[in-house]
């Protein structure tokens, strides 16, 4: 497609500019809240998470990116994807997410767009300790959300074991956890009850007049 681009890290595709993963994660999480308020985006900002969450008119978005080269590269080669990072409500932090969370303020939404848990470097963002750190920075009723690649129709045994272990770690920290099929598995967690039916999210979707391709 004209204008489509892909970003590779360590010879592996990180994201491509026409994907809808950021849309499904960002909107399904934000529609659980009466308003977006203050938002923390951990990774995934240049992939589109920041752009999608801005559609919910948040007060402020803190975006934590470990790789300082990535935003600069995207600004140069994918200007449309990087435009959201220049929004006045967005503050970019180049830092380790775990270290940033130690002194972070409280947020209404925390969206984690970190890579899949396939290495020691990324596994630490799917542990009980990391989820507890996020829970400690959520305002009352706040929601933590992240996404894992997973077919909607059939999970292999290794995938079921992996996703089940992550769900168990999440449930040890949060009393309310939901997993939604949305081109993968979107995990939602909160200290307060999450919407069980579609009525409230649909009403918020219509009130916010969202422009989406998939959600």
mmCIF file of N, CA, C and O in Angstrom, residues 66-128:
data_model
loop_
_atom_site.group_PDB
_atom_site.id
_atom_site.type_symbol
_atom_site.label_atom_id
_atom_site.label_comp_id
_atom_site.label_asym_id
_atom_site.label_seq_id
_atom_site.Cartn_x
_atom_site.Cartn_y
_atom_site.Cartn_z
ATOM 1 N N UNK A 66 11.820 2.589 25.696
ATOM 2 C CA UNK A 66 13.175 2.194 26.074
ATOM 3 C C UNK A 66 14.181 2.527 24.983
ATOM 4 O O UNK A 66 15.327 2.881 25.275
ATOM 5 N N UNK A 67 13.780 2.404 23.741
ATOM 6 C CA UNK A 67 14.681 2.576 22.606
ATOM 7 C C UNK A 67 14.615 4.016 22.118
ATOM 8 O O UNK A 67 13.669 4.421 21.436
ATOM 9 N N UNK A 68 15.621 4.812 22.437
ATOM 10 C CA UNK A 68 15.614 6.224 22.065
ATOM 11 C C UNK A 68 15.711 6.425 20.557
ATOM 12 O O UNK A 68 15.302 7.470 20.030
ATOM 13 N N UNK A 69 16.242 5.440 19.845
ATOM 14 C CA UNK A 69 16.403 5.555 18.398
ATOM 15 C C UNK A 69 15.065 5.423 17.683
ATOM 16 O O UNK A 69 14.829 6.054 16.646
ATOM 17 N N UNK A 70 14.157 4.624 18.230
ATOM 18 C CA UNK A 70 12.914 4.297 17.535
ATOM 19 C C UNK A 70 12.040 5.520 17.237
ATOM 20 O O UNK A 70 11.625 5.710 16.084
ATOM 21 N N UNK A 71 11.734 6.391 18.213
ATOM 22 C CA UNK A 71 10.913 7.562 17.881
ATOM 23 C C UNK A 71 11.548 8.457 16.828
ATOM 24 O O UNK A 71 10.864 8.974 15.944
ATOM 25 N N UNK A 72 12.861 8.643 16.900
ATOM 26 C CA UNK A 72 13.539 9.487 15.920
ATOM 27 C C UNK A 72 13.460 8.876 14.528
ATOM 28 O O UNK A 72 13.235 9.578 13.534
ATOM 29 N N UNK A 73 13.615 7.565 14.432
ATOM 30 C CA UNK A 73 13.555 6.900 13.147
ATOM 31 C C UNK A 73 12.151 6.983 12.549
ATOM 32 O O UNK A 73 11.973 7.238 11.352
ATOM 33 N N UNK A 74 11.150 6.796 13.390
ATOM 34 C CA UNK A 74 9.769 6.834 12.903
ATOM 35 C C UNK A 74 9.386 8.244 12.472
ATOM 36 O O UNK A 74 8.678 8.438 11.486
ATOM 37 N N UNK A 75 9.874 9.256 13.210
ATOM 38 C CA UNK A 75 9.589 10.644 12.818
ATOM 39 C C UNK A 75 10.118 10.933 11.417
ATOM 40 O O UNK A 75 9.498 11.650 10.639
ATOM 41 N N UNK A 76 11.259 10.342 11.092
ATOM 42 C CA UNK A 76 11.886 10.598 9.798
ATOM 43 C C UNK A 76 11.218 9.824 8.674
ATOM 44 O O UNK A 76 10.992 10.364 7.585
ATOM 45 N N UNK A 77 10.869 8.564 8.933
ATOM 46 C CA UNK A 77 10.427 7.692 7.849
ATOM 47 C C UNK A 77 8.925 7.430 7.830
ATOM 48 O O UNK A 77 8.387 7.036 6.788
ATOM 49 N N UNK A 78 8.251 7.587 8.957
ATOM 50 C CA UNK A 78 6.800 7.384 9.015
ATOM 51 C C UNK A 78 6.166 8.589 9.704
ATOM 52 O O UNK A 78 5.682 8.506 10.825
ATOM 53 N N UNK A 79 6.154 9.741 9.052
ATOM 54 C CA UNK A 79 5.673 10.965 9.704
ATOM 55 C C UNK A 79 4.232 10.881 10.173
ATOM 56 O O UNK A 79 3.885 11.449 11.203
ATOM 57 N N UNK A 80 3.391 10.159 9.440
ATOM 58 C CA UNK A 80 1.993 10.047 9.863
ATOM 59 C C UNK A 80 1.883 9.290 11.187
ATOM 60 O O UNK A 80 1.104 9.659 12.068
ATOM 61 N N UNK A 81 2.685 8.241 11.347
ATOM 62 C CA UNK A 81 2.648 7.467 12.583
ATOM 63 C C UNK A 81 3.230 8.247 13.747
ATOM 64 O O UNK A 81 2.854 8.039 14.905
ATOM 65 N N UNK A 82 4.157 9.161 13.447
ATOM 66 C CA UNK A 82 4.829 9.905 14.510
ATOM 67 C C UNK A 82 4.127 11.196 14.884
ATOM 68 O O UNK A 82 4.477 11.822 15.888
ATOM 69 N N UNK A 83 3.121 11.613 14.101
ATOM 70 C CA UNK A 83 2.472 12.899 14.349
ATOM 71 C C UNK A 83 1.877 12.980 15.750
ATOM 72 O O UNK A 83 1.907 14.038 16.389
ATOM 73 N N UNK A 84 1.350 11.863 16.252
ATOM 74 C CA UNK A 84 0.726 11.881 17.578
ATOM 75 C C UNK A 84 1.726 12.204 18.675
ATOM 76 O O UNK A 84 1.363 12.789 19.701
ATOM 77 N N UNK A 85 2.994 11.850 18.478
ATOM 78 C CA UNK A 85 3.995 12.094 19.514
ATOM 79 C C UNK A 85 4.264 13.581 19.699
ATOM 80 O O UNK A 85 4.808 13.986 20.721
ATOM 81 N N UNK A 86 3.882 14.402 18.708
ATOM 82 C CA UNK A 86 4.091 15.842 18.804
ATOM 83 C C UNK A 86 2.915 16.560 19.446
ATOM 84 O O UNK A 86 2.972 17.770 19.658
ATOM 85 N N UNK A 87 1.861 15.827 19.780
ATOM 86 C CA UNK A 87 0.696 16.432 20.429
ATOM 87 C C UNK A 87 1.100 17.021 21.783
ATOM 88 O O UNK A 87 1.901 16.429 22.521
ATOM 89 N N UNK A 88 0.529 18.167 22.124
ATOM 90 C CA UNK A 88 0.905 18.854 23.361
ATOM 91 C C UNK A 88 0.561 18.097 24.620
ATOM 92 O O UNK A 88 1.116 18.382 25.689
ATOM 93 N N UNK A 89 -0.343 17.144 24.535
ATOM 94 C CA UNK A 89 -0.715 16.355 25.717
ATOM 95 C C UNK A 89 0.224 15.182 25.957
ATOM 96 O O UNK A 89 0.128 14.500 26.985
ATOM 97 N N UNK A 90 1.117 14.921 25.015
ATOM 98 C CA UNK A 90 1.986 13.744 25.081
ATOM 99 C C UNK A 90 3.369 14.136 25.592
ATOM 100 O O UNK A 90 3.984 15.073 25.091
ATOM 101 N N UNK A 91 3.851 13.395 26.596
ATOM 102 C CA UNK A 91 5.195 13.591 27.133
ATOM 103 C C UNK A 91 5.971 12.294 26.935
ATOM 104 O O UNK A 91 5.565 11.238 27.430
ATOM 105 N N UNK A 92 7.068 12.372 26.184
ATOM 106 C CA UNK A 92 7.876 11.195 25.890
ATOM 107 C C UNK A 92 8.978 11.039 26.933
ATOM 108 O O UNK A 92 9.712 11.984 27.228
ATOM 109 N N UNK A 93 9.084 9.840 27.502
ATOM 110 C CA UNK A 93 10.119 9.525 28.487
ATOM 111 C C UNK A 93 10.971 8.384 27.930
ATOM 112 O O UNK A 93 10.437 7.318 27.609
ATOM 113 N N UNK A 94 12.270 8.588 27.819
ATOM 114 C CA UNK A 94 13.176 7.506 27.436
ATOM 115 C C UNK A 94 13.709 6.889 28.720
ATOM 116 O O UNK A 94 14.581 7.455 29.387
ATOM 117 N N UNK A 95 13.158 5.740 29.069
ATOM 118 C CA UNK A 95 13.485 5.154 30.374
ATOM 119 C C UNK A 95 13.095 3.688 30.365
ATOM 120 O O UNK A 95 12.341 3.221 29.499
ATOM 121 N N UNK A 96 13.590 2.949 31.343
ATOM 122 C CA UNK A 96 13.139 1.588 31.573
ATOM 123 C C UNK A 96 11.770 1.652 32.241
ATOM 124 O O UNK A 96 11.604 2.361 33.249
ATOM 125 N N UNK A 97 10.755 0.954 31.737
ATOM 126 C CA UNK A 97 9.417 1.053 32.304
ATOM 127 C C UNK A 97 9.337 0.707 33.786
ATOM 128 O O UNK A 97 8.599 1.354 34.540
ATOM 129 N N UNK A 98 10.073 -0.303 34.211
ATOM 130 C CA UNK A 98 10.039 -0.690 35.625
ATOM 131 C C UNK A 98 10.574 0.433 36.498
ATOM 132 O O UNK A 98 10.000 0.768 37.540
ATOM 133 N N UNK A 99 11.665 1.052 36.072
ATOM 134 C CA UNK A 99 12.220 2.167 36.832
ATOM 135 C C UNK A 99 11.269 3.360 36.816
ATOM 136 O O UNK A 99 11.083 4.032 37.833
ATOM 137 N N UNK A 100 10.649 3.634 35.685
ATOM 138 C CA UNK A 100 9.722 4.762 35.588
ATOM 139 C C UNK A 100 8.537 4.579 36.536
ATOM 140 O O UNK A 100 8.089 5.541 37.177
ATOM 141 N N UNK A 101 8.035 3.367 36.652
ATOM 142 C CA UNK A 101 6.856 3.119 37.489
ATOM 143 C C UNK A 101 7.117 3.394 38.970
ATOM 144 O O UNK A 101 6.178 3.688 39.710
ATOM 145 N N UNK A 102 8.362 3.317 39.409
ATOM 146 C CA UNK A 102 8.651 3.494 40.836
ATOM 147 C C UNK A 102 8.245 4.872 41.333
ATOM 148 O O UNK A 102 7.821 5.016 42.490
ATOM 149 N N UNK A 103 8.368 5.883 40.491
ATOM 150 C CA UNK A 103 8.066 7.245 40.929
ATOM 151 C C UNK A 103 6.996 7.907 40.060
ATOM 152 O O UNK A 103 6.864 9.126 40.058
ATOM 153 N N UNK A 104 6.234 7.114 39.352
ATOM 154 C CA UNK A 104 5.226 7.662 38.452
ATOM 155 C C UNK A 104 3.992 8.114 39.231
ATOM 156 O O UNK A 104 3.714 7.617 40.334
ATOM 157 N N UNK A 105 3.214 9.043 38.672
ATOM 158 C CA UNK A 105 1.932 9.417 39.294
ATOM 159 C C UNK A 105 0.903 8.323 39.053
ATOM 160 O O UNK A 105 1.223 7.257 38.515
ATOM 161 N N UNK A 106 -0.328 8.593 39.407
ATOM 162 C CA UNK A 106 -1.390 7.610 39.206
ATOM 163 C C UNK A 106 -2.103 7.869 37.881
ATOM 164 O O UNK A 106 -2.258 9.008 37.461
ATOM 165 N N UNK A 107 -2.526 6.773 37.258
ATOM 166 C CA UNK A 107 -3.130 6.853 35.939
ATOM 167 C C UNK A 107 -4.506 6.176 35.925
ATOM 168 O O UNK A 107 -4.760 5.237 36.687
ATOM 169 N N UNK A 108 -5.344 6.650 35.013
ATOM 170 C CA UNK A 108 -6.640 6.011 34.796
ATOM 171 C C UNK A 108 -6.514 4.812 33.858
ATOM 172 O O UNK A 108 -7.303 3.872 33.940
ATOM 173 N N UNK A 109 -5.532 4.862 32.973
ATOM 174 C CA UNK A 109 -5.267 3.770 32.042
ATOM 175 C C UNK A 109 -3.767 3.548 31.932
ATOM 176 O O UNK A 109 -2.996 4.509 31.838
ATOM 177 N N UNK A 110 -3.368 2.286 31.945
ATOM 178 C CA UNK A 110 -1.996 1.920 31.617
ATOM 179 C C UNK A 110 -2.070 0.922 30.477
ATOM 180 O O UNK A 110 -2.667 -0.158 30.617
ATOM 181 N N UNK A 111 -1.487 1.280 29.336
ATOM 182 C CA UNK A 111 -1.460 0.417 28.165
ATOM 183 C C UNK A 111 -0.036 -0.053 27.948
ATOM 184 O O UNK A 111 0.874 0.760 27.779
ATOM 185 N N UNK A 112 0.159 -1.359 27.973
ATOM 186 C CA UNK A 112 1.493 -1.917 27.762
ATOM 187 C C UNK A 112 1.578 -2.487 26.352
ATOM 188 O O UNK A 112 0.863 -3.437 26.020
ATOM 189 N N UNK A 113 2.444 -1.895 25.546
ATOM 190 C CA UNK A 113 2.666 -2.381 24.187
ATOM 191 C C UNK A 113 4.026 -3.019 24.039
ATOM 192 O O UNK A 113 4.625 -2.949 22.963
ATOM 193 N N UNK A 114 4.510 -3.642 25.095
ATOM 194 C CA UNK A 114 5.835 -4.252 25.064
ATOM 195 C C UNK A 114 5.835 -5.513 24.198
ATOM 196 O O UNK A 114 4.791 -6.119 23.960
ATOM 197 N N UNK A 115 7.027 -5.930 23.717
ATOM 198 C CA UNK A 115 7.106 -7.109 22.838
ATOM 199 C C UNK A 115 6.599 -8.368 23.520
ATOM 200 O O UNK A 115 6.476 -8.443 24.747
ATOM 201 N N UNK A 116 6.286 -9.362 22.696
ATOM 202 C CA UNK A 116 5.827 -10.659 23.194
ATOM 203 C C UNK A 116 6.844 -11.249 24.187
ATOM 204 O O UNK A 116 8.056 -11.015 24.053
ATOM 205 N N UNK A 117 6.381 -12.018 25.166
ATOM 206 C CA UNK A 117 7.288 -12.606 26.165
ATOM 207 C C UNK A 117 8.033 -13.818 25.611
ATOM 208 O O UNK A 117 7.738 -14.969 25.936
ATOM 209 N N UNK A 118 9.020 -13.544 24.786
ATOM 210 C CA UNK A 118 9.772 -14.630 24.151
ATOM 211 C C UNK A 118 11.248 -14.615 24.530
ATOM 212 O O UNK A 118 12.031 -15.403 24.001
ATOM 213 N N UNK A 119 11.642 -13.726 25.442
ATOM 214 C CA UNK A 119 13.043 -13.647 25.859
ATOM 215 C C UNK A 119 13.093 -13.123 27.285
ATOM 216 O O UNK A 119 12.100 -12.621 27.821
ATOM 217 N N UNK A 120 14.274 -13.209 27.872
ATOM 218 C CA UNK A 120 14.440 -12.676 29.217
ATOM 219 C C UNK A 120 14.206 -11.181 29.273
ATOM 220 O O UNK A 120 13.747 -10.651 30.284
ATOM 221 N N UNK A 121 14.519 -10.495 28.160
ATOM 222 C CA UNK A 121 14.345 -9.044 28.137
ATOM 223 C C UNK A 121 12.876 -8.644 28.148
ATOM 224 O O UNK A 121 12.508 -7.630 28.748
ATOM 225 N N UNK A 122 12.022 -9.434 27.503
ATOM 226 C CA UNK A 122 10.597 -9.081 27.433
ATOM 227 C C UNK A 122 9.734 -9.837 28.432
ATOM 228 O O UNK A 122 8.648 -9.364 28.796
ATOM 229 N N UNK A 123 10.183 -10.987 28.904
ATOM 230 C CA UNK A 123 9.376 -11.760 29.860
ATOM 231 C C UNK A 123 9.039 -10.975 31.127
ATOM 232 O O UNK A 123 7.980 -11.155 31.725
ATOM 233 N N UNK A 124 9.929 -10.078 31.529
ATOM 234 C CA UNK A 124 9.745 -9.377 32.801
ATOM 235 C C UNK A 124 8.550 -8.431 32.783
ATOM 236 O O UNK A 124 8.125 -7.960 33.839
ATOM 237 N N UNK A 125 7.997 -8.167 31.601
ATOM 238 C CA UNK A 125 6.822 -7.294 31.517
ATOM 239 C C UNK A 125 5.516 -8.081 31.575
ATOM 240 O O UNK A 125 4.441 -7.527 31.344
ATOM 241 N N UNK A 126 5.612 -9.369 31.904
ATOM 242 C CA UNK A 126 4.423 -10.217 32.002
ATOM 243 C C UNK A 126 4.447 -11.039 33.291
ATOM 244 O O UNK A 126 3.912 -12.137 33.341
ATOM 245 N N UNK A 127 5.065 -10.486 34.320
ATOM 246 C CA UNK A 127 5.194 -11.181 35.597
ATOM 247 C C UNK A 127 4.278 -10.563 36.650
ATOM 248 O O UNK A 127 3.796 -9.436 36.497
ATOM 249 N N UNK A 128 4.092 -11.303 37.727
ATOM 250 C CA UNK A 128 3.283 -10.779 38.841
ATOM 251 C C UNK A 128 3.901 -9.508 39.408
ATOM 252 O O UNK A 128 3.188 -8.567 39.770
#
